[in-house]
Coordinates of C-alpha atoms in Angstrom, one line a residue:
M228 CA 112.8 101.5 72.9
K229 CA 110.9 99.2 75.1
W230 CA 113.5 96.5 75.8
K231 CA 115.9 99.2 76.3
K232 CA 113.2 100.0 79.2
R233 CA 113.5 96.7 80.2
K234 CA 117.3 96.2 80.3
N235 CA 117.5 99.6 82.1
L236 CA 114.5 97.9 84.6
L237 CA 116.4 95.5 85.0
F238 CA 120.3 96.3 85.0
T239 CA 118.9 98.5 88.1
L240 CA 117.0 95.9 90.4
L241 CA 120.5 93.5 89.9
L242 CA 122.6 95.9 92.3
V243 CA 119.6 95.6 94.5
M244 CA 119.8 92.3 94.0
M245 CA 123.4 92.2 94.8
S246 CA 123.4 94.2 98.3
F247 CA 121.0 92.7 99.6
A248 CA 122.9 89.7 98.1
L249 CA 124.8 89.3 102.0
I250 CA 121.6 89.5 103.7
T251 CA 119.1 87.4 101.2
G252 CA 121.9 84.4 100.2
C253 CA 120.5 81.6 102.7
N254 CA 117.0 82.0 101.8
S255 CA 117.8 82.8 97.9
K256 CA 119.3 79.7 97.4
E257 CA 116.4 77.6 98.9
T258 CA 114.2 79.9 96.8
S259 CA 115.9 79.2 94.0
K260 CA 115.7 74.8 94.9
E261 CA 111.9 75.8 95.2
Q262 CA 112.2 77.4 91.8
K263 CA 113.9 74.6 90.3
D264 CA 111.2 72.3 91.6
A265 CA 108.5 73.6 90.4
T266 CA 110.1 75.1 87.0
G267 CA 109.9 70.7 86.6
K268 CA 106.7 70.4 85.9
T269 CA 105.4 69.5 82.5
G270 CA 102.3 69.4 81.5
T271 CA 99.7 67.2 79.9
G272 CA 97.3 66.8 76.7
D273 CA 95.9 71.3 75.3
K274 CA 96.6 72.4 79.0
E275 CA 97.2 75.4 79.2
K276 CA 100.4 75.9 81.0
I277 CA 100.1 79.0 83.5
S278 CA 103.6 80.5 86.1
L279 CA 102.4 82.2 89.1
A280 CA 104.4 84.3 91.7
I281 CA 102.8 85.0 95.2
R282 CA 102.9 85.9 98.6
T283 CA 102.3 83.6 101.0
L284 CA 100.4 85.9 103.8
A285 CA 102.2 84.7 106.2
L286 CA 99.4 82.0 106.6
P287 CA 101.1 77.9 108.0
Y288 CA 99.0 75.7 105.3
V289 CA 101.5 77.7 102.5
E290 CA 103.7 77.8 104.3
N291 CA 104.7 74.9 105.2
S292 CA 103.3 73.3 101.7
P293 CA 106.0 71.4 101.0
N294 CA 105.7 72.1 96.9
I295 CA 102.6 73.8 96.4
N296 CA 101.6 72.6 93.2
E297 CA 101.2 69.1 94.9
D298 CA 98.8 70.3 96.8
E299 CA 95.4 68.9 95.9
Y300 CA 93.8 72.1 95.8
V301 CA 95.6 73.1 93.6
K302 CA 95.2 70.4 91.0
K303 CA 91.7 70.7 91.8
L304 CA 91.4 74.4 90.3
E305 CA 94.3 72.6 87.3
E306 CA 91.2 70.9 86.3
Y307 CA 88.6 73.4 87.0
T308 CA 90.9 75.9 84.7
N309 CA 92.1 73.2 82.0
T310 CA 95.3 74.8 83.6
D311 CA 98.6 73.3 84.4
L312 CA 99.9 75.9 87.4
N313 CA 103.4 76.4 88.3
I314 CA 103.3 78.3 91.1
R315 CA 106.0 80.3 93.2
L316 CA 105.8 81.5 96.5
L317 CA 107.3 84.8 97.1
P318 CA 108.5 84.5 101.4
H319 CA 105.6 87.2 103.0
N320 CA 108.6 88.7 105.3
D321 CA 111.6 90.5 102.5
Y322 CA 108.3 90.4 100.3
K323 CA 109.5 93.2 98.6
I324 CA 112.9 92.4 98.7
K325 CA 112.4 89.5 97.2
M326 CA 110.2 91.5 94.4
D327 CA 113.3 93.0 93.8
L328 CA 115.9 89.7 93.1
L329 CA 112.5 88.2 90.9
F330 CA 112.6 91.6 88.2
A331 CA 116.7 91.7 88.6
S332 CA 117.1 87.7 87.8
G333 CA 114.9 88.4 84.6
D334 CA 113.0 85.4 85.1
I335 CA 109.6 86.4 85.1
P336 CA 106.6 84.4 86.1
D337 CA 103.1 85.0 83.5
V338 CA 101.9 86.9 86.3
V339 CA 102.7 88.5 89.5
Q340 CA 100.9 89.0 92.4
G341 CA 101.1 93.2 94.0
M342 CA 99.6 93.9 97.1
G343 CA 96.5 96.4 95.7
K344 CA 98.6 98.5 94.1
F345 CA 101.1 99.0 92.4
T346 CA 102.9 101.2 94.5
N347 CA 101.9 99.5 97.6
S348 CA 104.5 96.1 96.0
G349 CA 107.2 98.3 96.2
Q350 CA 109.9 100.7 93.8
S351 CA 110.4 97.3 91.0
M352 CA 107.0 96.6 90.4
E353 CA 106.7 100.6 89.7
Q354 CA 109.1 100.4 87.5
A355 CA 108.3 97.8 85.7
V356 CA 105.2 98.0 84.9
E357 CA 107.2 102.4 83.4
A358 CA 109.0 99.9 80.9
G359 CA 106.3 98.1 79.6
V360 CA 107.6 94.3 81.5
F361 CA 103.0 94.0 82.4
L362 CA 100.7 93.7 79.7
P363 CA 98.0 96.9 79.6
L364 CA 95.0 94.4 80.1
D365 CA 91.8 96.6 79.0
D366 CA 91.4 94.8 75.6
L367 CA 92.1 91.9 76.8
I368 CA 89.5 92.1 79.4
D369 CA 86.8 93.7 77.2
K370 CA 87.0 91.0 74.8
Y371 CA 88.0 87.9 77.1
G372 CA 87.0 88.5 80.7
P373 CA 82.7 88.8 81.3
N374 CA 82.5 87.8 84.9
L375 CA 85.6 89.8 85.7
K376 CA 83.8 93.2 84.0
K377 CA 80.3 92.2 85.8
Y378 CA 81.8 91.0 89.1
I379 CA 83.9 93.6 90.3
P380 CA 83.3 97.0 90.1
E381 CA 83.5 100.4 88.0
K382 CA 85.6 101.9 90.8
V383 CA 87.7 99.1 92.0
W384 CA 89.2 98.8 88.4
E385 CA 90.5 102.2 89.0
T386 CA 92.4 101.4 91.7
Q387 CA 94.6 98.9 89.3
R388 CA 94.7 101.6 86.6
Y389 CA 98.2 103.4 86.3
K390 CA 99.5 107.3 84.8
D391 CA 99.0 106.4 81.4
G392 CA 95.6 105.4 81.9
K393 CA 95.8 102.5 80.4
I394 CA 94.4 98.6 83.6
Y395 CA 97.3 96.5 84.7
G396 CA 95.9 94.0 87.3
I397 CA 93.1 91.6 87.6
P398 CA 91.9 93.2 91.3
Q399 CA 91.3 90.8 94.6
M400 CA 88.5 93.3 96.6
L401 CA 87.2 94.5 99.5
S402 CA 83.5 95.8 99.7
N403 CA 84.1 96.9 103.2
P404 CA 87.3 98.8 103.7
A405 CA 87.2 98.6 106.9
R406 CA 89.3 94.9 107.4
R407 CA 91.4 94.8 110.3
A408 CA 89.9 94.2 113.7
T409 CA 90.0 94.8 117.4
F410 CA 90.2 91.1 118.9
I411 CA 89.4 89.7 122.6
R412 CA 90.0 86.9 124.5
K413 CA 86.0 87.3 125.0
D414 CA 86.4 84.1 128.1
L415 CA 89.1 85.9 130.3
L416 CA 86.8 89.1 130.1
D417 CA 83.1 87.4 131.2
K418 CA 86.2 85.5 133.9
A419 CA 87.5 88.9 134.5
G420 CA 83.7 90.0 135.4
L421 CA 84.6 93.1 132.9
Q422 CA 82.5 94.5 129.7
V423 CA 83.8 95.1 126.8
P424 CA 86.1 98.2 126.6
K425 CA 85.7 101.5 125.4
T426 CA 88.2 104.3 126.0
V427 CA 91.8 103.7 125.8
D428 CA 91.2 103.6 129.6
E429 CA 89.1 101.1 129.9
T430 CA 91.2 98.7 127.8
L431 CA 94.0 99.6 129.9
E432 CA 91.9 98.2 133.0
A433 CA 91.0 94.9 131.5
L434 CA 94.7 94.1 130.1
R435 CA 96.1 95.0 133.9
A436 CA 93.2 92.4 135.2
F437 CA 94.2 90.1 131.5
K438 CA 98.0 90.2 133.8
K439 CA 96.3 89.5 137.3
M440 CA 95.6 86.6 135.8
G441 CA 98.6 84.9 134.3
V442 CA 97.5 85.6 130.9
E443 CA 101.4 86.1 128.9
Q444 CA 100.8 88.9 127.0
P445 CA 97.9 90.6 127.4
F446 CA 98.6 92.9 124.5
V447 CA 100.0 90.7 122.0
A448 CA 103.0 93.5 119.9
R449 CA 104.7 93.3 116.8
T450 CA 107.7 93.8 115.6
D451 CA 107.8 97.8 113.8
L452 CA 103.9 97.7 116.1
K453 CA 102.7 96.2 112.3
Y454 CA 99.4 94.7 113.2
S455 CA 99.1 96.5 116.5
D456 CA 98.5 100.1 115.9
T457 CA 94.9 100.3 117.5
F458 CA 96.0 102.8 119.9
F459 CA 97.7 105.4 117.0
G460 CA 93.6 104.6 115.3
S461 CA 92.1 106.3 118.9
Y462 CA 94.3 109.8 118.9
D463 CA 93.5 109.5 114.7
V464 CA 97.7 109.3 114.0
Q465 CA 98.3 107.1 111.2
P466 CA 100.7 107.9 109.0
L467 CA 97.5 109.2 106.5
F468 CA 96.8 112.3 105.4
E469 CA 94.3 114.6 106.2
L470 CA 94.4 118.7 105.6
N471 CA 94.7 121.4 108.6
K472 CA 93.5 124.5 109.9
S473 CA 95.3 125.9 106.3
G474 CA 93.4 123.6 104.0
D475 CA 96.6 122.0 103.6
P476 CA 97.5 118.2 103.2
V477 CA 100.1 116.8 106.5
P478 CA 100.1 113.3 107.6
K479 CA 97.8 113.1 110.7
Y480 CA 100.8 112.3 113.1
L481 CA 102.3 116.1 112.9
D482 CA 99.5 116.3 115.9
T483 CA 101.8 116.2 118.5
A484 CA 99.4 116.4 121.5
N485 CA 97.8 113.5 120.5
L486 CA 101.1 111.8 119.5
K487 CA 102.4 111.6 122.5
N488 CA 98.8 110.6 123.4
A489 CA 99.4 107.3 121.2
I490 CA 102.5 106.8 122.4
Q491 CA 102.6 107.2 125.7
T492 CA 100.2 104.5 126.1
Y493 CA 102.2 101.9 124.9
K494 CA 105.1 103.2 127.1
T495 CA 102.7 102.8 129.7
M496 CA 102.0 98.6 128.4
Y497 CA 105.4 98.3 128.4
D498 CA 106.1 99.3 131.7
E499 CA 103.8 97.5 133.9
G500 CA 104.2 94.2 131.1
L501 CA 101.4 94.7 129.3
I502 CA 103.2 93.7 126.3
H503 CA 106.0 92.1 126.1
K504 CA 109.7 92.9 126.7
E505 CA 110.1 92.0 123.8
F506 CA 108.2 92.8 121.6
L507 CA 110.5 94.4 119.0
T508 CA 111.5 91.2 117.5
Q509 CA 107.7 89.4 117.9
E510 CA 107.4 88.6 114.4
A511 CA 104.4 87.0 112.6
N512 CA 104.7 83.6 113.5
Q513 CA 105.6 84.7 116.7
Y514 CA 102.8 86.6 117.4
N515 CA 100.3 83.8 115.6
D516 CA 102.0 80.9 117.7
I517 CA 101.1 82.7 120.5
I518 CA 97.3 83.7 119.9
Q519 CA 96.7 80.4 119.2
S520 CA 98.0 78.6 122.2
G521 CA 96.4 80.8 124.7
K522 CA 98.8 83.1 125.5
G523 CA 97.4 86.2 124.5
G524 CA 94.7 88.5 126.0
M525 CA 93.8 91.2 123.2
W526 CA 95.5 92.1 119.8
S527 CA 94.5 93.2 116.0
A528 CA 94.3 91.1 112.9
N529 CA 91.8 91.2 109.7
A530 CA 88.4 89.8 111.0
N531 CA 87.7 87.7 108.4
I532 CA 90.1 85.4 109.9
L533 CA 88.6 85.1 113.3
L534 CA 86.4 81.5 113.0
T535 CA 90.3 80.2 112.0
W536 CA 91.8 81.2 115.2
N537 CA 89.0 80.7 117.3
K538 CA 89.4 77.0 115.5
I539 CA 92.8 76.4 117.0
L540 CA 92.2 78.1 120.0
K541 CA 89.7 75.8 121.1
D542 CA 92.1 72.6 120.3
H543 CA 94.7 74.2 122.4
V544 CA 92.7 75.3 125.7
P545 CA 89.9 74.0 125.6
G546 CA 86.5 76.4 126.8
A547 CA 88.5 80.2 125.5
E548 CA 86.4 81.9 122.7
I549 CA 87.3 84.8 121.0
A550 CA 85.8 88.2 119.9
I551 CA 85.9 90.8 118.0
I552 CA 85.1 94.0 120.0
P553 CA 85.2 97.9 118.6
S554 CA 88.6 99.1 119.1
S555 CA 89.1 101.6 121.9
V556 CA 88.3 105.2 120.8
G557 CA 89.9 108.5 121.8
P558 CA 89.5 112.5 122.2
D559 CA 87.1 111.7 119.4
N560 CA 85.2 108.9 120.3
K561 CA 86.0 107.0 118.2
G562 CA 88.4 104.4 116.0
G563 CA 90.0 102.0 114.6
Y564 CA 92.4 101.2 112.0
V565 CA 93.4 102.6 108.6
L566 CA 90.5 102.3 105.9
Y567 CA 91.8 100.3 103.5
D568 CA 91.7 100.9 99.4
L569 CA 89.7 99.0 97.5
A570 CA 91.8 96.2 96.0
I571 CA 94.3 94.3 98.4
R572 CA 96.3 91.8 95.9
N573 CA 95.9 92.3 92.0
F574 CA 97.4 90.0 88.9
L575 CA 100.2 91.2 86.5
I576 CA 100.1 89.8 83.4
N577 CA 104.0 89.2 81.8
A578 CA 104.0 90.9 77.5
E579 CA 106.0 87.8 77.1
A580 CA 103.3 85.3 78.4
K581 CA 102.5 83.6 75.5
N582 CA 98.8 83.6 75.8
P583 CA 97.4 86.3 77.5
E584 CA 94.0 86.0 76.6
K585 CA 94.2 81.9 78.2
I586 CA 95.1 83.6 81.2
I587 CA 92.3 86.1 81.5
K588 CA 90.0 83.6 81.4
F589 CA 92.0 81.7 84.0
F590 CA 91.0 84.4 86.6
D591 CA 87.8 84.8 84.5
W592 CA 86.4 81.5 85.8
M593 CA 87.3 82.8 89.5
V594 CA 84.2 85.2 89.5
T595 CA 81.8 82.6 88.9
E596 CA 79.4 80.4 91.4
E597 CA 81.6 77.2 89.8
A598 CA 84.5 78.5 91.8
E599 CA 82.9 80.2 94.8
K600 CA 81.8 76.9 94.8
F601 CA 85.2 74.9 95.2
F602 CA 86.9 77.8 97.2
T603 CA 84.1 77.5 99.9
Y604 CA 82.9 74.0 100.6
G605 CA 86.0 72.6 99.3
I606 CA 86.0 69.2 97.1
E607 CA 82.1 67.1 97.6
G608 CA 83.7 64.1 99.5
Q609 CA 86.5 65.6 101.2
D610 CA 84.6 68.7 102.2
Y611 CA 81.3 68.6 101.6
T612 CA 78.1 65.5 101.2
I613 CA 75.0 66.6 99.0
E614 CA 71.8 65.4 100.0
N615 CA 68.2 66.5 98.7
G616 CA 70.7 69.0 97.3
K617 CA 71.9 70.5 100.2
I618 CA 75.2 71.0 101.0
N619 CA 76.8 69.9 104.6
Y620 CA 79.5 71.2 104.4
I621 CA 82.9 69.5 107.5
Q622 CA 83.4 72.2 109.7
P623 CA 87.0 72.0 110.7
E624 CA 88.1 70.9 114.1
T625 CA 91.6 70.6 113.8
T626 CA 94.6 73.5 113.6
D627 CA 95.7 71.8 110.9
A628 CA 92.4 71.3 108.9
A629 CA 91.5 74.8 110.3
N630 CA 94.3 76.3 108.3
K631 CA 93.3 74.3 104.9
E632 CA 90.5 75.9 104.8
S633 CA 91.6 79.5 105.6
Y634 CA 94.6 79.0 102.6
R635 CA 91.4 77.7 100.7
T636 CA 88.9 80.0 101.2
N637 CA 91.7 83.4 101.7
W638 CA 94.6 82.5 99.2
L639 CA 94.2 80.1 96.6
W640 CA 90.9 82.6 96.2
L641 CA 92.1 85.1 93.9
V642 CA 90.0 87.6 92.8
G643 CA 87.4 87.8 94.5
D644 CA 85.5 90.0 97.4
A645 CA 88.1 89.0 100.0
T646 CA 85.5 90.5 102.8
Y647 CA 84.3 87.3 104.0
T648 CA 83.2 83.5 102.5
K649 CA 79.6 83.8 102.9
G650 CA 79.0 80.7 102.2
L651 CA 81.1 79.5 105.3
L652 CA 80.2 81.7 107.7
E653 CA 75.9 81.5 107.0
Q654 CA 76.3 77.8 108.4
T655 CA 77.5 78.6 112.1
P656 CA 75.9 80.6 114.6
E657 CA 80.0 82.0 115.0
G658 CA 79.3 82.7 111.0
K659 CA 76.8 85.0 111.7
E660 CA 78.3 86.6 114.4
L661 CA 81.1 87.4 112.0
M662 CA 79.4 88.5 109.5
N663 CA 77.2 90.7 112.2
S664 CA 80.7 91.2 113.7
F665 CA 81.8 93.2 109.2
D666 CA 77.5 94.7 109.9
N667 CA 77.8 96.1 113.1
V668 CA 81.6 97.0 114.5
L669 CA 84.0 97.3 111.5
S670 CA 81.3 99.7 109.0
K671 CA 81.1 102.4 112.3
E672 CA 84.5 102.0 112.6
G673 CA 88.1 103.3 110.7
R674 CA 90.2 105.6 109.9
G675 CA 90.9 106.9 106.5
G676 CA 92.6 109.5 104.6
I677 CA 93.8 110.9 101.9
Y678 CA 96.6 109.0 99.5
F679 CA 97.9 110.7 96.5
E680 CA 98.2 109.0 93.0
P681 CA 100.9 108.7 92.0
P682 CA 102.6 108.2 95.5
L683 CA 104.3 110.9 96.2
K684 CA 107.9 111.1 95.6
T685 CA 109.4 112.6 97.7
F686 CA 111.5 110.2 99.2
D687 CA 112.0 107.8 96.1
S688 CA 116.3 107.7 97.2
N689 CA 115.6 107.5 100.5
P690 CA 113.5 104.9 101.9
V691 CA 113.7 105.1 105.1
M692 CA 111.9 108.5 104.9
Q693 CA 109.1 106.6 103.4
D694 CA 105.7 106.2 105.6
K695 CA 104.6 102.3 104.8
T696 CA 100.7 103.0 105.1
P697 CA 98.7 101.0 106.7
D698 CA 101.2 99.2 108.6
G699 CA 102.8 102.6 110.3
P700 CA 105.8 105.5 109.8
S701 CA 108.7 105.4 108.4
D702 CA 111.8 103.4 110.0
F703 CA 113.9 106.9 111.1
L704 CA 109.7 108.1 112.8
M705 CA 109.2 103.9 114.1
E706 CA 112.7 103.9 115.5
H707 CA 112.4 107.3 117.8
I708 CA 109.4 106.1 118.4
M709 CA 110.0 102.9 119.6
K710 CA 113.2 103.8 121.8
M711 CA 110.0 106.3 124.2
I712 CA 107.7 103.2 124.3
T713 CA 111.1 101.7 125.2
G714 CA 112.2 104.8 127.8
A715 CA 115.2 104.7 125.5
E716 CA 114.2 108.6 124.4
P717 CA 112.1 110.7 126.5
I718 CA 108.3 111.1 124.9
D719 CA 109.0 115.1 125.0
N720 CA 111.7 114.7 122.5
V721 CA 108.2 113.7 119.0
D722 CA 109.4 118.0 118.5
K723 CA 112.1 117.5 118.2
V724 CA 112.1 114.5 116.3
L725 CA 110.0 115.8 114.0
E726 CA 112.0 119.1 113.6
D727 CA 114.7 116.8 112.4
W728 CA 112.2 114.8 110.3
K729 CA 111.3 118.3 108.6
K730 CA 115.0 118.8 107.5
K731 CA 115.9 115.5 106.9
G732 CA 112.7 116.0 103.6
G733 CA 109.4 116.4 105.4
D734 CA 109.8 120.5 104.8
Q735 CA 110.0 119.3 101.0
Y736 CA 107.3 116.3 101.7
L737 CA 104.7 119.0 102.6
K738 CA 105.6 120.8 99.6
D739 CA 105.4 118.5 97.5
A740 CA 102.4 116.7 99.0
K741 CA 100.5 120.5 99.0
E742 CA 101.1 120.7 95.2
Q743 CA 99.8 117.7 94.7
Y744 CA 96.1 118.0 96.4
K745 CA 96.0 121.3 93.8
K746 CA 96.6 118.9 91.0
K747 CA 94.0 116.8 92.4
E748 CA 96.0 114.5 91.7
Y749 CA 95.0 111.9 95.3
Y750 CA 92.3 110.0 96.4
E751 CA 90.5 109.8 99.8
T752 CA 89.2 107.1 102.0
G753 CA 86.8 107.2 104.8
R754 CA 83.3 106.7 105.9

């Protein structure tokens, strides 16, 4: 029966793969070549061979690596864990499409990375778990993962349980769910003679000052407003559920008055040139380049990138300084971004892996003191020295070195607390200031809401209508929002668009949410 399910899954995903063939043809050829090169890697001695598929997360060091399997830190990791790793890189863009292709190919590695919860990684991941492609891990973790059991809190393990009640993922966690932050060029703010803005209006005034100073992109926005949803947070209209006056769960963006205010804020910025006229096509790499080259004034990003970006920016613009500030507050005097799940990445083990217990031991090592020292400080003699028992870390001084540090501490450290790398931050005043930002800024902001588990199935057959929390509402709504921002559609059309949304399945979406809420098949995030 299990094999029949797996065959049905592969057949379904093969159709998905064929449907994407035209748009991914060239990239697929390149990926196949990369995978063939990686597959050709051979182990030595009794090292355990483990193949892994991991998303690049748009990190320059990872995406620019000619062969990640020959990287010096990967080699060192192999030494520590007595493994022979075969890493396949899943591109950050079109990740879910690439995941579909991976499953459809039938060539599934021993370990596959998901995005924290099964449902965050695309429908094919959930189908794969359902079909028995991955192992339940409860017994294996109990027997071979004592460090994992001790390090990871039970509430985080609970996020890795599928609806059958079994654990399938080994999570990378966040001890602070407020991961995204508002960044500003503090040197430009000081030059303008302004205090840190608090409200939306004060923020717009700061952006106008940046424009007068010649800043190319006062607010750096990305396509579909990914990592640019600052003002949706101000007005509390992000794609999260909340209870309405009748006690029923509804998406927050059904608050049409505040949704219009948020859209109007972006339209004002667009009309005044405070965001780039071509922001609709500005992808992650372009966004990174703008910020790191000193052409941006304010933006949103994961808070733990602050020190890396400060080092890179100063390499291009001496005297520049980035700071994390409280996000702009709205009418309720609150703001911030969608609070994350407790797990941001998870790692699932193929049911056909030869030695799953050794894979568990590989991850179990990652939460040991030895692992913390390696991922935090790198390789002795190269990244740090030891004098009189004290570690002297060599601080990165170039963009390349900063990118390398970010790769080692954020990407390669697969399991642990990804909030920040405490050992590095404690060494410098800047690092201590970042910890202060987490403890005294991010701990006081962020928008929580209701999440359904298992997820609502209303739009499974119509993904254009599916919300993409935390990145934004559905493609259907976002298309209209983008038109309103650029002036191609009046903002007063919001009510009409939401009525159309209800006719296209939104009414059923609300009914399904109400029913599932009554069954208590949900969880909540918040302060």
